[in-house]
XYZ file of C-alpha atoms in Angstrom:
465
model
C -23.713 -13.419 -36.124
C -23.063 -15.379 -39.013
C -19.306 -15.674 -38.129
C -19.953 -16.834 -34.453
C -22.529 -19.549 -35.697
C -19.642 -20.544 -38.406
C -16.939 -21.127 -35.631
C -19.286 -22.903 -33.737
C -21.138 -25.557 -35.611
C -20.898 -27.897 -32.949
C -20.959 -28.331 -29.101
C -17.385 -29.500 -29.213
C -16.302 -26.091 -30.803
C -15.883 -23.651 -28.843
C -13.673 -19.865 -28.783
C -13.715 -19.446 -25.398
C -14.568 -20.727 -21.590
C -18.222 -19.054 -21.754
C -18.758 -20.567 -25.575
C -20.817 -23.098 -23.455
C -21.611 -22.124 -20.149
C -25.100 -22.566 -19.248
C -25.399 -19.038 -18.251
C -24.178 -17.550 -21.327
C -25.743 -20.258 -23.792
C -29.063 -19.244 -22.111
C -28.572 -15.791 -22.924
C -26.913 -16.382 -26.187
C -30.203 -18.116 -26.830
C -32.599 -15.241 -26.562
C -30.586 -13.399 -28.499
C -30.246 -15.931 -31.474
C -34.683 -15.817 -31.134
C -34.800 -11.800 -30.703
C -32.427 -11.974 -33.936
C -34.713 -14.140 -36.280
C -37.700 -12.117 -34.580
C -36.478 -8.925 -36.315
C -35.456 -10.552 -39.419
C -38.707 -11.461 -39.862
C -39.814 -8.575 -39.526
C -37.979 -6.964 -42.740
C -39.825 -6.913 -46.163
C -37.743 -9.367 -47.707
C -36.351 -11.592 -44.580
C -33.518 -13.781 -45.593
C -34.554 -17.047 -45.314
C -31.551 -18.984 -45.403
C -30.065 -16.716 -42.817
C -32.721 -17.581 -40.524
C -32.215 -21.449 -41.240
C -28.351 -21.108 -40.019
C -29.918 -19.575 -36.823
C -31.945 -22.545 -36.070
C -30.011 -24.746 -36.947
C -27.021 -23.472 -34.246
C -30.226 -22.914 -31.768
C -30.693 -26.543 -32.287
C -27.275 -26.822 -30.186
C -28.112 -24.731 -28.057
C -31.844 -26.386 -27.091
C -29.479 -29.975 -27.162
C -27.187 -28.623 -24.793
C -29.371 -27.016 -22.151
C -32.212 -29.898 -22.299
C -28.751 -32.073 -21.096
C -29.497 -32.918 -17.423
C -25.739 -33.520 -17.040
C -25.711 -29.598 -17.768
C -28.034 -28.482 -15.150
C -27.458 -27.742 -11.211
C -29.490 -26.333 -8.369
C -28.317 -22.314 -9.208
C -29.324 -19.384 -11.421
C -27.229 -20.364 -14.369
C -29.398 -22.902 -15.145
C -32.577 -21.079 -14.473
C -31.220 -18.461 -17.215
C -31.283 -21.672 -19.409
C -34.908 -22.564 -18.463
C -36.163 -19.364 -19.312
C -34.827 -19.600 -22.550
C -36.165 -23.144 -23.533
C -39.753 -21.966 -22.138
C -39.287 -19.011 -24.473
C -38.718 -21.181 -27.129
C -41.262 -23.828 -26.412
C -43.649 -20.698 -26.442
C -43.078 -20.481 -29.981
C -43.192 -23.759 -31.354
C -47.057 -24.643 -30.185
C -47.813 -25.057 -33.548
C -45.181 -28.387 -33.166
C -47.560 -30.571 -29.929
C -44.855 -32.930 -29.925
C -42.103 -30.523 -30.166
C -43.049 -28.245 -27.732
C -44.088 -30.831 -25.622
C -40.653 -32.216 -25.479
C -38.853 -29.417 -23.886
C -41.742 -27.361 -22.260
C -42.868 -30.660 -19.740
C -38.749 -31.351 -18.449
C -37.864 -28.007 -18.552
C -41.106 -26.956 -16.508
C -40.544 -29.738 -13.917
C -37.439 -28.818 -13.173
C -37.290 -25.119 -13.439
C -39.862 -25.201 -10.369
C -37.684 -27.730 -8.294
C -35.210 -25.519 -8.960
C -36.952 -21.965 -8.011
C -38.015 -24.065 -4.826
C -35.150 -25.054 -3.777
C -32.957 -21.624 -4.401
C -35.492 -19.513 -2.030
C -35.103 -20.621 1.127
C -38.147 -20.562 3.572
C -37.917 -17.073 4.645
C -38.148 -16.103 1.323
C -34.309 -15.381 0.745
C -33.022 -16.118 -2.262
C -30.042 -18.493 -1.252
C -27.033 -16.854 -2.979
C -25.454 -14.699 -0.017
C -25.839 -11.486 -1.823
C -28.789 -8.480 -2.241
C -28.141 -8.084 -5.585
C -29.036 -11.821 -6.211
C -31.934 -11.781 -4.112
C -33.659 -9.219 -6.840
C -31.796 -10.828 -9.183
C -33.649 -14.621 -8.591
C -36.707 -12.522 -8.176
C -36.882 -10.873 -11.610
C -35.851 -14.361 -13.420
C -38.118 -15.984 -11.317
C -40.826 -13.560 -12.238
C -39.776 -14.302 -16.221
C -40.220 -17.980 -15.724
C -43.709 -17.883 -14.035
C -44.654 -15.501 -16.859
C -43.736 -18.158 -19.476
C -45.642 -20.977 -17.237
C -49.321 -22.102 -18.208
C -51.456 -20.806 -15.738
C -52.610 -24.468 -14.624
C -49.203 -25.600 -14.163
C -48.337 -22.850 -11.709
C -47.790 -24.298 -8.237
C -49.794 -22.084 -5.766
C -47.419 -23.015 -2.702
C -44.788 -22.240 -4.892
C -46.606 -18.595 -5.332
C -46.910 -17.951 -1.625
C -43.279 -18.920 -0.865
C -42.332 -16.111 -3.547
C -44.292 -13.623 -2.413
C -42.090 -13.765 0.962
C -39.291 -12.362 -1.592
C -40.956 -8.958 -0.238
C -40.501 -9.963 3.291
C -36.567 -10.082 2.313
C -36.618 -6.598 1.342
C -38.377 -5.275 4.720
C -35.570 -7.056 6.633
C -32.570 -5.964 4.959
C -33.345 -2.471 3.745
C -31.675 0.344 5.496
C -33.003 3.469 7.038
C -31.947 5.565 4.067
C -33.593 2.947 1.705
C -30.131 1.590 0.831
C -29.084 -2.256 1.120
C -25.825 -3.581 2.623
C -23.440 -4.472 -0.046
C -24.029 -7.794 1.413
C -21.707 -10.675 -0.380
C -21.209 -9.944 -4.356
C -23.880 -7.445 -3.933
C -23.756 -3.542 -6.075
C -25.740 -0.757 -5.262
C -29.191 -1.570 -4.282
C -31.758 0.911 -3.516
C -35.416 0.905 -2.163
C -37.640 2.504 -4.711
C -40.822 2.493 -6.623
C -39.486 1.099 -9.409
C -37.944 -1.891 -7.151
C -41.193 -1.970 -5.479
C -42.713 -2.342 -8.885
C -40.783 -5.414 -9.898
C -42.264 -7.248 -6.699
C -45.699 -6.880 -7.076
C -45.930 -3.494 -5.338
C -46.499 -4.952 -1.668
C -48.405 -2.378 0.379
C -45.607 -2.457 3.244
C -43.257 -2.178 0.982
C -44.549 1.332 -0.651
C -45.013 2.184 2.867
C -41.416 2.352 4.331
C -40.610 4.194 1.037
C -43.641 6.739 1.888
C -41.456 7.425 5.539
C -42.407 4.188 7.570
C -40.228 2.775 10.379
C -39.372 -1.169 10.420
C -39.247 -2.832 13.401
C -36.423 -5.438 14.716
C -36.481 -8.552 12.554
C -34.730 -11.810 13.521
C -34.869 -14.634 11.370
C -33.842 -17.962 12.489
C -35.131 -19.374 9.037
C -32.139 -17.357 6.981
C -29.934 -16.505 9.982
C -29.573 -12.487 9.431
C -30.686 -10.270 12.354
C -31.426 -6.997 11.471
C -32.048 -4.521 14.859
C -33.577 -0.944 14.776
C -34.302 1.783 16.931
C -37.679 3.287 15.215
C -36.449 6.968 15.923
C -35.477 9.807 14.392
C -31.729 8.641 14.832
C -32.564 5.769 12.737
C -30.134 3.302 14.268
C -30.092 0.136 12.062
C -28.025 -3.214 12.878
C -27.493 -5.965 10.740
C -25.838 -9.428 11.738
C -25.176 -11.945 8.999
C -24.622 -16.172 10.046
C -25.950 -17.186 6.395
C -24.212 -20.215 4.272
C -25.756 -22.407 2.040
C -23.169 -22.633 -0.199
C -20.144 -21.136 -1.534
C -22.259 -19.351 -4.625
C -21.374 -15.836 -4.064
C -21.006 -15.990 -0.974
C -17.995 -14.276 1.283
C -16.104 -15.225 4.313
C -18.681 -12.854 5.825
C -19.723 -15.076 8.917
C -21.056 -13.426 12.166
C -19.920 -10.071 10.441
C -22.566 -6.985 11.262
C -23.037 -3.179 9.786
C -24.052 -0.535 11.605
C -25.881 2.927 10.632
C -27.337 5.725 12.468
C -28.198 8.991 12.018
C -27.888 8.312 8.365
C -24.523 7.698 8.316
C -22.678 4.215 7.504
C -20.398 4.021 10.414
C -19.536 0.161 10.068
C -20.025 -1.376 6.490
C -19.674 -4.267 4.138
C -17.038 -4.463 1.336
C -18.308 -4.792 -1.735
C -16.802 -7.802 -4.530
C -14.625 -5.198 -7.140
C -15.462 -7.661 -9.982
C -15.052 -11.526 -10.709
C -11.107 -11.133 -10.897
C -8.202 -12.141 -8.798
C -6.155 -9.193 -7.622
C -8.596 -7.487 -5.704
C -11.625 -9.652 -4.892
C -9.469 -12.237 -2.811
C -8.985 -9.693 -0.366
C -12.681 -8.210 -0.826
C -14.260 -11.543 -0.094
C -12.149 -12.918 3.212
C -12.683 -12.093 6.435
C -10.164 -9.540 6.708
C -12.345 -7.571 4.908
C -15.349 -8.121 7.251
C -16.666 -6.979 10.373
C -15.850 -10.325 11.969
C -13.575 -12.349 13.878
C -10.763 -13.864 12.276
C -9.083 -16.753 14.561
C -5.027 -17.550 14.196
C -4.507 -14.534 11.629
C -6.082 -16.129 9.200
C -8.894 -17.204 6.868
C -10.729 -20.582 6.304
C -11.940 -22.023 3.503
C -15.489 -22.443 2.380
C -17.356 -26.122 1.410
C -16.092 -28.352 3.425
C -18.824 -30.787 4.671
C -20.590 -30.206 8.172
C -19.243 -26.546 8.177
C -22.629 -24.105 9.206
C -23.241 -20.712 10.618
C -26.408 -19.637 12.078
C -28.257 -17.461 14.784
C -28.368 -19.017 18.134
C -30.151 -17.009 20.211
C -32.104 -13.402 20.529
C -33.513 -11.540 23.523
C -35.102 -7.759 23.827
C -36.148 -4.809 25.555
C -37.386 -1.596 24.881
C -33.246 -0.263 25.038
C -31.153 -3.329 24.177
C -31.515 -5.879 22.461
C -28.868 -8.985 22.206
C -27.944 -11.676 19.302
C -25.604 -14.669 19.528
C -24.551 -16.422 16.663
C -21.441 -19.215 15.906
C -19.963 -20.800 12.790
C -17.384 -23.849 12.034
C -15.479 -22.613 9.580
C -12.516 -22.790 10.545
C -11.397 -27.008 11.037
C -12.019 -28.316 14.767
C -12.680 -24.347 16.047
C -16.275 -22.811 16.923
C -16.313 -19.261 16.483
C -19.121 -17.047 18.528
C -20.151 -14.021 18.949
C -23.058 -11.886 21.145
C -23.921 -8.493 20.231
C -25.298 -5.978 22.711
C -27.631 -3.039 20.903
C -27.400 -0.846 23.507
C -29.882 1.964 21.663
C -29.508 3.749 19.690
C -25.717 4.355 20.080
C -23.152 1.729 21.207
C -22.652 -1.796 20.546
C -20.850 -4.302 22.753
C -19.109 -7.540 21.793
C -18.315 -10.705 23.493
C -16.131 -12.504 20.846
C -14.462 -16.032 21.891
C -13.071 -19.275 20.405
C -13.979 -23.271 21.034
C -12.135 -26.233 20.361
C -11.927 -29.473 22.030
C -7.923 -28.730 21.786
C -7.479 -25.347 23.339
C -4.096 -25.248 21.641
C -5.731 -24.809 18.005
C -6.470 -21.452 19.298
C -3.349 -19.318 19.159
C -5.254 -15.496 18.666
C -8.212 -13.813 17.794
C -8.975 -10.729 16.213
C -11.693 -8.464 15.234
C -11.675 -6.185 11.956
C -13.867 -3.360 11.951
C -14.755 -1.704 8.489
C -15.658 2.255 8.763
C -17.913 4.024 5.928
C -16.675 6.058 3.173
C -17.496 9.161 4.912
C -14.896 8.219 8.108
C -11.808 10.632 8.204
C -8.585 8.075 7.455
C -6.785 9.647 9.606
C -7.689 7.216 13.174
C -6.189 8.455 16.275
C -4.953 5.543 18.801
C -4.549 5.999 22.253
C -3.601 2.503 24.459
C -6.643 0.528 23.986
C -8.942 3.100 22.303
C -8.821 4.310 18.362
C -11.311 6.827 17.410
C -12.723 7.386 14.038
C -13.602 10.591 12.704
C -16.898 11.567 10.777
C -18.746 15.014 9.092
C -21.311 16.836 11.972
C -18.739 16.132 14.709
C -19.490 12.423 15.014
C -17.097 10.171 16.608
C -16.916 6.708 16.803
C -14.659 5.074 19.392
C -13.592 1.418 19.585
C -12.567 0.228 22.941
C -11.146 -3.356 24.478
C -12.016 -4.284 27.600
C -9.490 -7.172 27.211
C -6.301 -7.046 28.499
C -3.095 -7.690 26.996
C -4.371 -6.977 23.456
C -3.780 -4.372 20.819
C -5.464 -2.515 18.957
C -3.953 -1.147 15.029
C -5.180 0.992 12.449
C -5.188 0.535 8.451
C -6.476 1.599 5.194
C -8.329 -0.798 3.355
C -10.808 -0.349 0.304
C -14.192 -0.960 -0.111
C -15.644 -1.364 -3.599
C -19.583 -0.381 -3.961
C -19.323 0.251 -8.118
C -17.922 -2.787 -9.743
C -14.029 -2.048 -10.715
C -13.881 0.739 -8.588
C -12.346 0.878 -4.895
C -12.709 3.540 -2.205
C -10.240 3.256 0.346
C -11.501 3.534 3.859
C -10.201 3.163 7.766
C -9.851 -0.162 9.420
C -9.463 -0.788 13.089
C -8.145 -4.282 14.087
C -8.397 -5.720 18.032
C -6.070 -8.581 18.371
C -5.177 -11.011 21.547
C -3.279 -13.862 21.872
C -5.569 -16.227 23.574
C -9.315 -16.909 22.546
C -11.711 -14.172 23.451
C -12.188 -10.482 23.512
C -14.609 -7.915 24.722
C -15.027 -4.649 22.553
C -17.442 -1.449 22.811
C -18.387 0.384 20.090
C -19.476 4.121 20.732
C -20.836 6.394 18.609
C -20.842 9.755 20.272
C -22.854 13.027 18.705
C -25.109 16.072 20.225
C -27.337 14.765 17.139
C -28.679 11.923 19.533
C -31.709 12.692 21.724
C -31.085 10.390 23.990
C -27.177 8.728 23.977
C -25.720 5.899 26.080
C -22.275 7.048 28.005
C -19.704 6.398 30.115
C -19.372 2.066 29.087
C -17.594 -0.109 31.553
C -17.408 -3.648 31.384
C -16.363 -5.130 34.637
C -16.814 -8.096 36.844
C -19.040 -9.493 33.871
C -20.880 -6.547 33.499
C -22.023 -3.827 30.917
C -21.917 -0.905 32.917
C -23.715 2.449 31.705
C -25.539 5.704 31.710
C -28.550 6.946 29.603
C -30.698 9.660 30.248
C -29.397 10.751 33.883
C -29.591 7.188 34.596
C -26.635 4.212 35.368
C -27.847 0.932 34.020
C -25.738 -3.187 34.825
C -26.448 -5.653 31.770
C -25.073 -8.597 32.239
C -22.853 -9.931 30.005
């Protein structure tokens, strides 16, 4: 310790990119406090050692009580928590402690305010952050005087919990949704947010219902059967903070198997995340064979429209990404088996719109080997399950790839990828999962004369497109 704080004596010294970067100074902080915590508690605590401490936390508090330091994200929360820890323990000091608990209060709680969104989504494009925010979040209230806790504040955080109803999967999994890891629905999770009665409950065996939020623009369908068919559509950007080129992308599971899924992030490096995080790498629709670029002013994605019955429901959605070029797509939930899409390009100058394509991302459990046959590829899974991809477009093609996914950080799996590409600026595409494990199964999809043509239960069934 005594060799770090040596190198660094000042905030122009620095060993490294991270030496000060708010994230890592506001850890580095509670270290430097657990540190003289334990030296104090020895028999003899050395006393000058504990002065050298201060004095480099002295930097530190300088630093991260710099507005020109501080942004709207989580780095800077990790800083607040660290300045209310320390204001915590200099009481003893009123004008002290009143110096960096009032600014760093104030703005901790814009900032908490502003990073959930009104749903109660934690605006960072990724699971993991969602309980991520939540935990810090829950640190910072803890170090908050009672009176100075805001109670709308309070009831916007407790719709953290709504979050986790929406995205959770029937097997009590999340998607690996942006720079997401592993994420699991348990008691211990449960814990963390207050233990929510509906919450406990899905873990005790409960079925979710559809939710569509227009608020955070994700759409998450279900089928509340034993095939536990679960849908979930993403049009979510804020901002580029780990966020993917994930736009209008959508997983699929059923009968507790992944059959479509997300990627994953590998790690924060560059020979493998590049890939992870385009679109290439997402159940979406790439326009032109390639990607676009995130932050560019006036550039949105969002839910557009939702309708249901007790068989299908149906979700639109669009983005801007890409410059001058609206990208949409409507997804048909034909339960609790097939899903039909109606991709297609805008642009005030059709001839920005050479192709289209749609990448299709199939679970770790999918046999690599597809088999192709004209315009129908068919991916293999364990107990017999099959799941087909058909165009009802003509004069496209559809290809077959492996890929990797990465759900443990620096660690890829590789897994099949089925690509539908036209030239021109829409597409049509069924997906079918056929299995005797299904009660009830839809069969025998048409689309034709702008229809959605099928047969469930004995019965033939028109949806129009």
């Amino acid at each position: 310790m005594l060799s770090y704080i040596k190198a660094h004596n000042s905030l122009e010294e620095k060993t490294s990119d991270q030496t000060w970067e708010e994230g890592a100074i506001g850890h580095r902080t509670l270290h430097l406090l657990q540190i003289v915590y334990n030296e104090l508690q020895q028999v003899n605590p050395d006393t000058d050692f504990i002065q050298q401490v201060f004095d480099h936390l002295s930097l530190n508090i300088t630093f991260m009580l710099d507005p020109k330091h501080y942004e709207q994200n989580n780095h800077s929360l990790i800083m607040d928590r660290s300045l209310l820890a320390f204001a915590k323990i200099t009481k003893s000091n009123p004008s002290l402690h009143s110096a960096i608990y009032k600014p760093t209060l104030k703005r901790a709680l814009k900032n908490i305010d502003y990073i959930i969104d009104d749903s109660g989504l934690a605006r960072e494009h990724a699971t993991t952050y969602h309980i991520y925010n939540h935990n810090l979040d829950q640190k910072i209230i803890e170090l908050i005087e009672k009176e100075d806790i805001n109670p709308a504040l309070q009831l916007k955080s407790l719709k953290k919990n709504d979050i986790l109803l929406q995205l959770v999967k029937p097997d009590l999994t999340f998607p690996i949704w942006g720079d997401s890891g592993i994420e699991n629905l348990n008691t211990h999770l449960a814990e963390s947010f207050g233990n929510d009665q509906r919450v406990l409950d899905v873990i005790g065996g409960k079925e979710l219902s559809s939710m569509v939020s227009f608020d955070n623009n994700i759409a998450t369908l279900r089928t509340q059967a034993k095939d536990s068919s679960y849908v979930a559509l993403f049009a979510n950007y804020y901002s580029r903070t780990h966020k993917h080129n994930d736009d209008l992308q959508f997983i699929f599971q059923t009968l507790g198997i992944d059959i479509l899924t997300d990627q994953g992030y590998y790690g924060y490096e560059d020979k493998h995340r590049p890939f992870l995080m385009s679109v290439f790498a997402h159940n979406s629709i790439a326009i032109n064979d390639s990607d676009y670029v995130l932050g560019k002013e006036g550039q949105y994605s969002k839910l557009t429209g939702y309708w249901k019955s007790d068989d299908v429901e149906i979700v639109s959605a669009e983005h801007n990404m890409y410059d001058s070029i609206t990208v949409k797509r409507k997804l048909y939930f034909i339960k609790p088996n097939v899903i039909v899409l109606q991709d297609w390009a805008e642009s005030e100058d059709p001839k920005l719109i050479k192709s289209i394509s749609e990448q299709f991302n199939f679970g770790e459990k999918a046999n690599l080997n597809v088999k192709l046959s004209e315009n129908i590829a068919t991916v293999f899974f364990p107990k017999d399950i099959k799941a087909i991809v058909k165009s009802f477009t003509e004069n496209d093609k559809i290809t077959t790839q492996e890929v990797s996914r990465s759900r443990i950080q620096y660690s890829l799996t590789p897994i099949p990828q089925v690509k539908v590409r036209k030239e021109g600026n829409k597409l049509i595409t069924v997906i079918e999962v056929q299995s005797d494990l299904y009660k009830t199964s839809v069969s025998n999809v048409q689309v034709q004369d702008g229809k959605i043509q099928y047969s469930k239960g004995g019965k033939k069934y028109n949806l129009a497109l």
